[in-house]
Short mmCIF file of C-alpha atoms in Angstrom, two decimals:
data_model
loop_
_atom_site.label_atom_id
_atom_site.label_comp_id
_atom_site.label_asym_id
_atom_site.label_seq_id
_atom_site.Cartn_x
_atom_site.Cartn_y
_atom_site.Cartn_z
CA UNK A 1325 102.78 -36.72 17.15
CA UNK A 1326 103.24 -32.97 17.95
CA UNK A 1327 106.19 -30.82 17.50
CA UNK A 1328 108.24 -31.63 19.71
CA UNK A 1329 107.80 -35.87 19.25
CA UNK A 1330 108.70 -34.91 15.83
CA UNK A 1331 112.01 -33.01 16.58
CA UNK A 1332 112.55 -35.80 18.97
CA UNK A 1333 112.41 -38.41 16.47
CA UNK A 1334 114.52 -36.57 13.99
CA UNK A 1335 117.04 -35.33 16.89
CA UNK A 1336 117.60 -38.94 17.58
CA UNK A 1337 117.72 -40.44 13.71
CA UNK A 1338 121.00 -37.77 13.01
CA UNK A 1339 122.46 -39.11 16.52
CA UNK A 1340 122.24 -42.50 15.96
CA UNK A 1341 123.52 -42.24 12.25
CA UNK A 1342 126.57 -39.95 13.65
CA UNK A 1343 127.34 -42.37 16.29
CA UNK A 1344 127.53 -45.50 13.74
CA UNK A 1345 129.86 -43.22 11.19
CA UNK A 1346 132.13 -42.50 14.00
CA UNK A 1347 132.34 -46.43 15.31
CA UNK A 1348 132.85 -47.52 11.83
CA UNK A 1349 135.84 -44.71 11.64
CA UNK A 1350 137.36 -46.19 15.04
CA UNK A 1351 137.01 -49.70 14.10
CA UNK A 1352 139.05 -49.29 10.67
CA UNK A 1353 141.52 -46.82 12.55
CA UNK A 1354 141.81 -49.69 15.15
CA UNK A 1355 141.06 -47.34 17.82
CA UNK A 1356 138.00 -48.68 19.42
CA UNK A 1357 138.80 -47.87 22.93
CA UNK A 1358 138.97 -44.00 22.12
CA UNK A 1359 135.49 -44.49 20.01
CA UNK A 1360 133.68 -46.36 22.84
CA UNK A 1361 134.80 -43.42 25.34
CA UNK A 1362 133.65 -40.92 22.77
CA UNK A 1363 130.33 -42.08 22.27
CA UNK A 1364 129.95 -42.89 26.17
CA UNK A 1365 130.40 -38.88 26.73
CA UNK A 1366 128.19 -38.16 24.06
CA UNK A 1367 125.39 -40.16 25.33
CA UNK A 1368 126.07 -39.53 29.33
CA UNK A 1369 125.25 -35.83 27.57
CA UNK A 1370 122.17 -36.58 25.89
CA UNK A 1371 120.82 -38.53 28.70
CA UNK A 1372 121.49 -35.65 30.77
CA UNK A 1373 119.45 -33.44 27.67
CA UNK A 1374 116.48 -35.34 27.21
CA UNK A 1375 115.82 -35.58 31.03
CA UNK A 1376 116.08 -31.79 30.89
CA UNK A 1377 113.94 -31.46 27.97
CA UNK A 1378 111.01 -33.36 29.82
CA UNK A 1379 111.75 -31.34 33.24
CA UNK A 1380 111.09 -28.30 31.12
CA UNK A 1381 108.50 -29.45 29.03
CA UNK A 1382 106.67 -30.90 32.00
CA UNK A 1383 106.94 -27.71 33.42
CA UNK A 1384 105.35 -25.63 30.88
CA UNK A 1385 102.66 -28.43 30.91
CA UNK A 1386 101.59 -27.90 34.08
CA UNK A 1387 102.01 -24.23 33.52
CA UNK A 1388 99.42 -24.69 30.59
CA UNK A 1389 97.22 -26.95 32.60
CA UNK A 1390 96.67 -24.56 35.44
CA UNK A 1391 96.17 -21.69 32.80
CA UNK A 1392 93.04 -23.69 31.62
CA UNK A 1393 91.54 -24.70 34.95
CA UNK A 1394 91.85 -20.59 35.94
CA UNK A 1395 89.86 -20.06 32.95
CA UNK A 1396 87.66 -22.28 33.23
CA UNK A 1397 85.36 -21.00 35.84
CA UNK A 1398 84.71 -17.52 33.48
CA UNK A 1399 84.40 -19.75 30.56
CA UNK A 1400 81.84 -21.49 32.23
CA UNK A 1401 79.79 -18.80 33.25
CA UNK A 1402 79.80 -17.05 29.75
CA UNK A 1403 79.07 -20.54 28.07
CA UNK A 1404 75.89 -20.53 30.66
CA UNK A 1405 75.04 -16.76 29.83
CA UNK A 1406 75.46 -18.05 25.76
CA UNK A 1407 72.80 -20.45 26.45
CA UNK A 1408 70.74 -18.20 28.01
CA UNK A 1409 70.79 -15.81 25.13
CA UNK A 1410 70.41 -18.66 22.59
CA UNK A 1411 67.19 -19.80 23.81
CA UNK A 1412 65.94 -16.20 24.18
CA UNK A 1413 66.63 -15.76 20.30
CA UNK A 1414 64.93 -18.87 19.78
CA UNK A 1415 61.32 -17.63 22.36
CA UNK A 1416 61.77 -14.51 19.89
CA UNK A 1417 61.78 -16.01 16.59
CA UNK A 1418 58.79 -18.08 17.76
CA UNK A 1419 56.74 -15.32 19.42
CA UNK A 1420 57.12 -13.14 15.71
CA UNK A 1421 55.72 -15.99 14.44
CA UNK A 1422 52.62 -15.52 16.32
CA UNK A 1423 52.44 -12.00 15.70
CA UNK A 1424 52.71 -12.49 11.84
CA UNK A 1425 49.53 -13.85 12.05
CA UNK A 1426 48.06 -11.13 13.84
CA UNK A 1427 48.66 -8.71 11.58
CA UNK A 1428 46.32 -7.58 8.92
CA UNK A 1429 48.38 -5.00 6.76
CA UNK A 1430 51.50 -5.24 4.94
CA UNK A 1431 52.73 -1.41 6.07
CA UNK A 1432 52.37 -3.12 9.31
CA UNK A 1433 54.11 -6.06 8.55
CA UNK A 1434 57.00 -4.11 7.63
CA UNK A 1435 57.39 -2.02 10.50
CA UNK A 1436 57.04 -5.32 12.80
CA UNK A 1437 59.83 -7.09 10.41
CA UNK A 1438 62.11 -3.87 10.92
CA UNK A 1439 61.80 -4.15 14.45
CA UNK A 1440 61.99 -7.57 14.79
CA UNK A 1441 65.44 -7.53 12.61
CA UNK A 1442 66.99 -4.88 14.54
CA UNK A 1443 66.64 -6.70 17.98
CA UNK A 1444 67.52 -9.98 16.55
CA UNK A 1445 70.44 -8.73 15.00
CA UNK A 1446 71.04 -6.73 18.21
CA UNK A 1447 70.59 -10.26 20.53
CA UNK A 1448 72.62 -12.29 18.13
CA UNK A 1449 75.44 -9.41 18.56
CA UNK A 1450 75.10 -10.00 22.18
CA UNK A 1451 75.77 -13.53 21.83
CA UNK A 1452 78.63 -13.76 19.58
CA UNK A 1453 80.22 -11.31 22.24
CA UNK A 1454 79.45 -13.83 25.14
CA UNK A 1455 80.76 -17.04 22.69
CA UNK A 1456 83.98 -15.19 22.08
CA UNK A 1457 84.64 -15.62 25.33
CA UNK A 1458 84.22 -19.60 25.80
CA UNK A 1459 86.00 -20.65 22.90
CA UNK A 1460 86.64 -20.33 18.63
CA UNK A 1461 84.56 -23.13 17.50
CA UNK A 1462 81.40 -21.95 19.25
CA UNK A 1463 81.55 -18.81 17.73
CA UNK A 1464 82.16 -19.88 14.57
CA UNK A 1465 79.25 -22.60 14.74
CA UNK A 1466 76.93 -19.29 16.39
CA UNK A 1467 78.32 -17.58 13.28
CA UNK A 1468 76.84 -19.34 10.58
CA UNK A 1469 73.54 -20.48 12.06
CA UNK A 1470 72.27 -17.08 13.37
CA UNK A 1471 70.06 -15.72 10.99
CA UNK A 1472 70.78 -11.73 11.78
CA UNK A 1473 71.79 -11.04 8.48
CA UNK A 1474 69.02 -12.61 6.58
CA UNK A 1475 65.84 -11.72 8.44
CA UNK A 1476 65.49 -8.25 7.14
CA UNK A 1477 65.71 -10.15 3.26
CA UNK A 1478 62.28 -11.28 3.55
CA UNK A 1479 61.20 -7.75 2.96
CA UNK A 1480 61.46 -8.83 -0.55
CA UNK A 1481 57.74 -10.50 0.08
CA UNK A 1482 56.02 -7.71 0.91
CA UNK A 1483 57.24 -5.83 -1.69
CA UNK A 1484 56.07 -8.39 -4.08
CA UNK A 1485 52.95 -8.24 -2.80
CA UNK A 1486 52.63 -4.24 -3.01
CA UNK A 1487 54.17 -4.68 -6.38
CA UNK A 1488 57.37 -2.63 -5.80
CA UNK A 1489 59.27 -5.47 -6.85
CA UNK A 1490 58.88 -7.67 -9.61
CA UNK A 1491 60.63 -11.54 -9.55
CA UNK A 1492 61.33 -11.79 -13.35
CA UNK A 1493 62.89 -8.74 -13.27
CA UNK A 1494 64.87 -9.06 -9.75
CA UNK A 1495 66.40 -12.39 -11.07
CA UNK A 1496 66.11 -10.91 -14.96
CA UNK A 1497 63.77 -11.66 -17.70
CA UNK A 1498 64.77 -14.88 -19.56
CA UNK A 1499 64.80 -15.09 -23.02
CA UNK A 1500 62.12 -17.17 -24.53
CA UNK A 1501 63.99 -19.46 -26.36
CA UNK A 1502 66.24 -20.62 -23.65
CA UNK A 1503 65.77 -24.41 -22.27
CA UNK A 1504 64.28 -25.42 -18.73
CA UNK A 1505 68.01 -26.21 -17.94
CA UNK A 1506 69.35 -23.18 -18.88
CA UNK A 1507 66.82 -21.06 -17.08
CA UNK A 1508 67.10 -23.72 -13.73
CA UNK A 1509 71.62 -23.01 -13.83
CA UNK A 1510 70.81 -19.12 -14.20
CA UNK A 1511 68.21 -19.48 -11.29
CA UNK A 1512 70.44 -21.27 -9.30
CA UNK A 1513 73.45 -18.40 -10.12
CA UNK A 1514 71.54 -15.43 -8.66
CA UNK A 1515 69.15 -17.22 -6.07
CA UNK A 1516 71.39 -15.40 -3.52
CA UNK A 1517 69.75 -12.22 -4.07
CA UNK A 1518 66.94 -13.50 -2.25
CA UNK A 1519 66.62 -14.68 0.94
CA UNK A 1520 66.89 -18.76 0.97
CA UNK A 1521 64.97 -18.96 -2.43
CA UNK A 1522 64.90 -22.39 -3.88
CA UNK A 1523 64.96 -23.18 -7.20
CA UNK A 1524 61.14 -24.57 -6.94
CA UNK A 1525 60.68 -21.70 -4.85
CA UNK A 1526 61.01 -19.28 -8.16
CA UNK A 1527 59.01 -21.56 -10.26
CA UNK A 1528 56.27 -20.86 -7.99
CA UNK A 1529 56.27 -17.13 -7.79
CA UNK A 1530 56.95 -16.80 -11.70
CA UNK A 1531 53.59 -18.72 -11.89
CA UNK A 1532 51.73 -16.73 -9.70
CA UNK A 1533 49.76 -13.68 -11.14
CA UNK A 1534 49.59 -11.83 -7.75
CA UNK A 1535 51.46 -12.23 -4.28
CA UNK A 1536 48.25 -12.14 -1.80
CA UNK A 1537 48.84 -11.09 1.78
CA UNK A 1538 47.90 -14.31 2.80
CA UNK A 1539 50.40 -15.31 0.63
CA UNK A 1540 52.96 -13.35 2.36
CA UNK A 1541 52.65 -14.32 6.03
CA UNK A 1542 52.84 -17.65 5.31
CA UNK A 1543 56.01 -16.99 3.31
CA UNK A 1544 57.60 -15.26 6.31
CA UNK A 1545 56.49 -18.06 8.79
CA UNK A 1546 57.78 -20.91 6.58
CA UNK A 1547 61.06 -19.09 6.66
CA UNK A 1548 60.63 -18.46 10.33
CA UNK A 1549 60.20 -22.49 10.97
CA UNK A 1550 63.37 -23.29 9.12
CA UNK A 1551 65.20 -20.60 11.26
CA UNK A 1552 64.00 -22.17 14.45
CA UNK A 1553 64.78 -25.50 13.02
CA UNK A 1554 68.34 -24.81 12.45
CA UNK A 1555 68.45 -23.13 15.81
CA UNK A 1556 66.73 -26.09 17.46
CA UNK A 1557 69.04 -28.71 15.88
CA UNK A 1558 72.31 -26.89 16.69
CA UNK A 1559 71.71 -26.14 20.96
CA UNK A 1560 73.24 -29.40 21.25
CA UNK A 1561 76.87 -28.33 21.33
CA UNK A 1562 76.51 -25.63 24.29
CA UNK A 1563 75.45 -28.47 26.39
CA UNK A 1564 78.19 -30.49 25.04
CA UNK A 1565 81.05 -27.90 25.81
CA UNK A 1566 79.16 -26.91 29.32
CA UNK A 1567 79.26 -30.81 30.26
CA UNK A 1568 83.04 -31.15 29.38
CA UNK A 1569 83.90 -28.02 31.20
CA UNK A 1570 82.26 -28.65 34.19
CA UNK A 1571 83.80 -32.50 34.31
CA UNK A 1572 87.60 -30.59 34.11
CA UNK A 1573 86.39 -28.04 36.61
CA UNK A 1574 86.02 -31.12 38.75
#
């Protein structure tokens, strides 16, 4: 029930109860005649309301209703440019992954993750734009499964490998006498300083002596798959919306 259903329901709950107190009034006053004409002009005048009310309400309705279907057409062709872009971000992230493996340096590997941050970053900019224009809930779903802000995190790999980083000290040294529980809460705490790390995920590079390049690209193309898994399982609601807008368009 929406607003006005509600106010409705209420409007009519205080009329009825007013109506009965003044019938009982005329009944003991023995003036029924003067009650019955009383409540007759109050409800000639509330018939005469509520079939106002809907006119109006109708009205703004249709008002509403035409408002949408004007829309529509623009909505629809953002929604398709959306799509577009989406897919593009999704070729990209798979075409780095290819030329991860191609390269043979980690100086290189950084450049090619800088530049590979700053256009996805730049696409995913260009899609939130477009999404703003179709409607709130695609943008907000675009909003948490683009991974702009994240990408440039896995720098933290490569320098692990060139040892300017070191992961006891990024998530701090534990004390030796602390528990396997403790250590695995404290893990979990300040796991978002890296990008995505699981719990396991830290176990294995506190075990490891040295971070190989090898080591490294496969890092960044795990990471890569479980972008383009997230982006792969989430297309499904810019068909949805595209399919319901073209069936009102209709």
């Amino acid at each position: 029930m929406d607003k006005y259903e509600d106010f409705f329901s209420f409007s009519m709950k205080i009329f009825i109860g007013i109506c009965a107190i003044i019938f009982t009034v005329t009944i003991f006053m023995g003036k029924e005649d003067v009650g019955i004409g009383f409540l007759g002009s109050i409800l000639g005048g509330l018939i005469g309301g509520v079939f106002t009310l809907m006119g109006v309400r109708k009205t703004i309705d249709l008002q509403i209703s035409k408002e949408e279907l004007d829309r529509l057409p623009s909505k629809i062709l953002n929604l398709d440019k959306a799509t577009a872009q989406y897919f593009n971000i999704m070729d990209y992230v798979m075409g780095m992954q290819g030329r991860i493996r191609n390269i043979r340096t980690a100086q290189a590997l950084r450049i090619e993750l800088e530049d590979f941050s700053n256009h996805l970053r730049s696409m995913s900019t260009e899609l939130k734009t477009l999404s703003v224009h179709v409607n709130g809930e695609i943008f907000r779903r675009l909003n948490i499964i683009l991974p702009d802000n994240h990408m440039a995190d896995l720098v933290i790999y490569i320098n692990l490998h060139e040892g300017k980083e070191n992961i006891s000290d990024l998530l701090r040294t534990f004390n030796g006498s602390e528990e396997l529980g403790e250590k695995e809460d404290y893990l979990r705490s300040r796991a978002y300083l890296v990008f995505r790390l699981e719990y396991e995920e830290v176990l294995e590079m506190l075990s490891l002596e040295t971070f190989s390049f090898e080591w490294v690209q496969e890092k960044f193309i795990s990471k890569l798959d479980e972008c383009r898994d997230i982006l792969d399982a989430n297309h499904e609601v810019l068909f949805e919306y595209m399919q319901e807008y073209q069936k009102q368009l209709k």
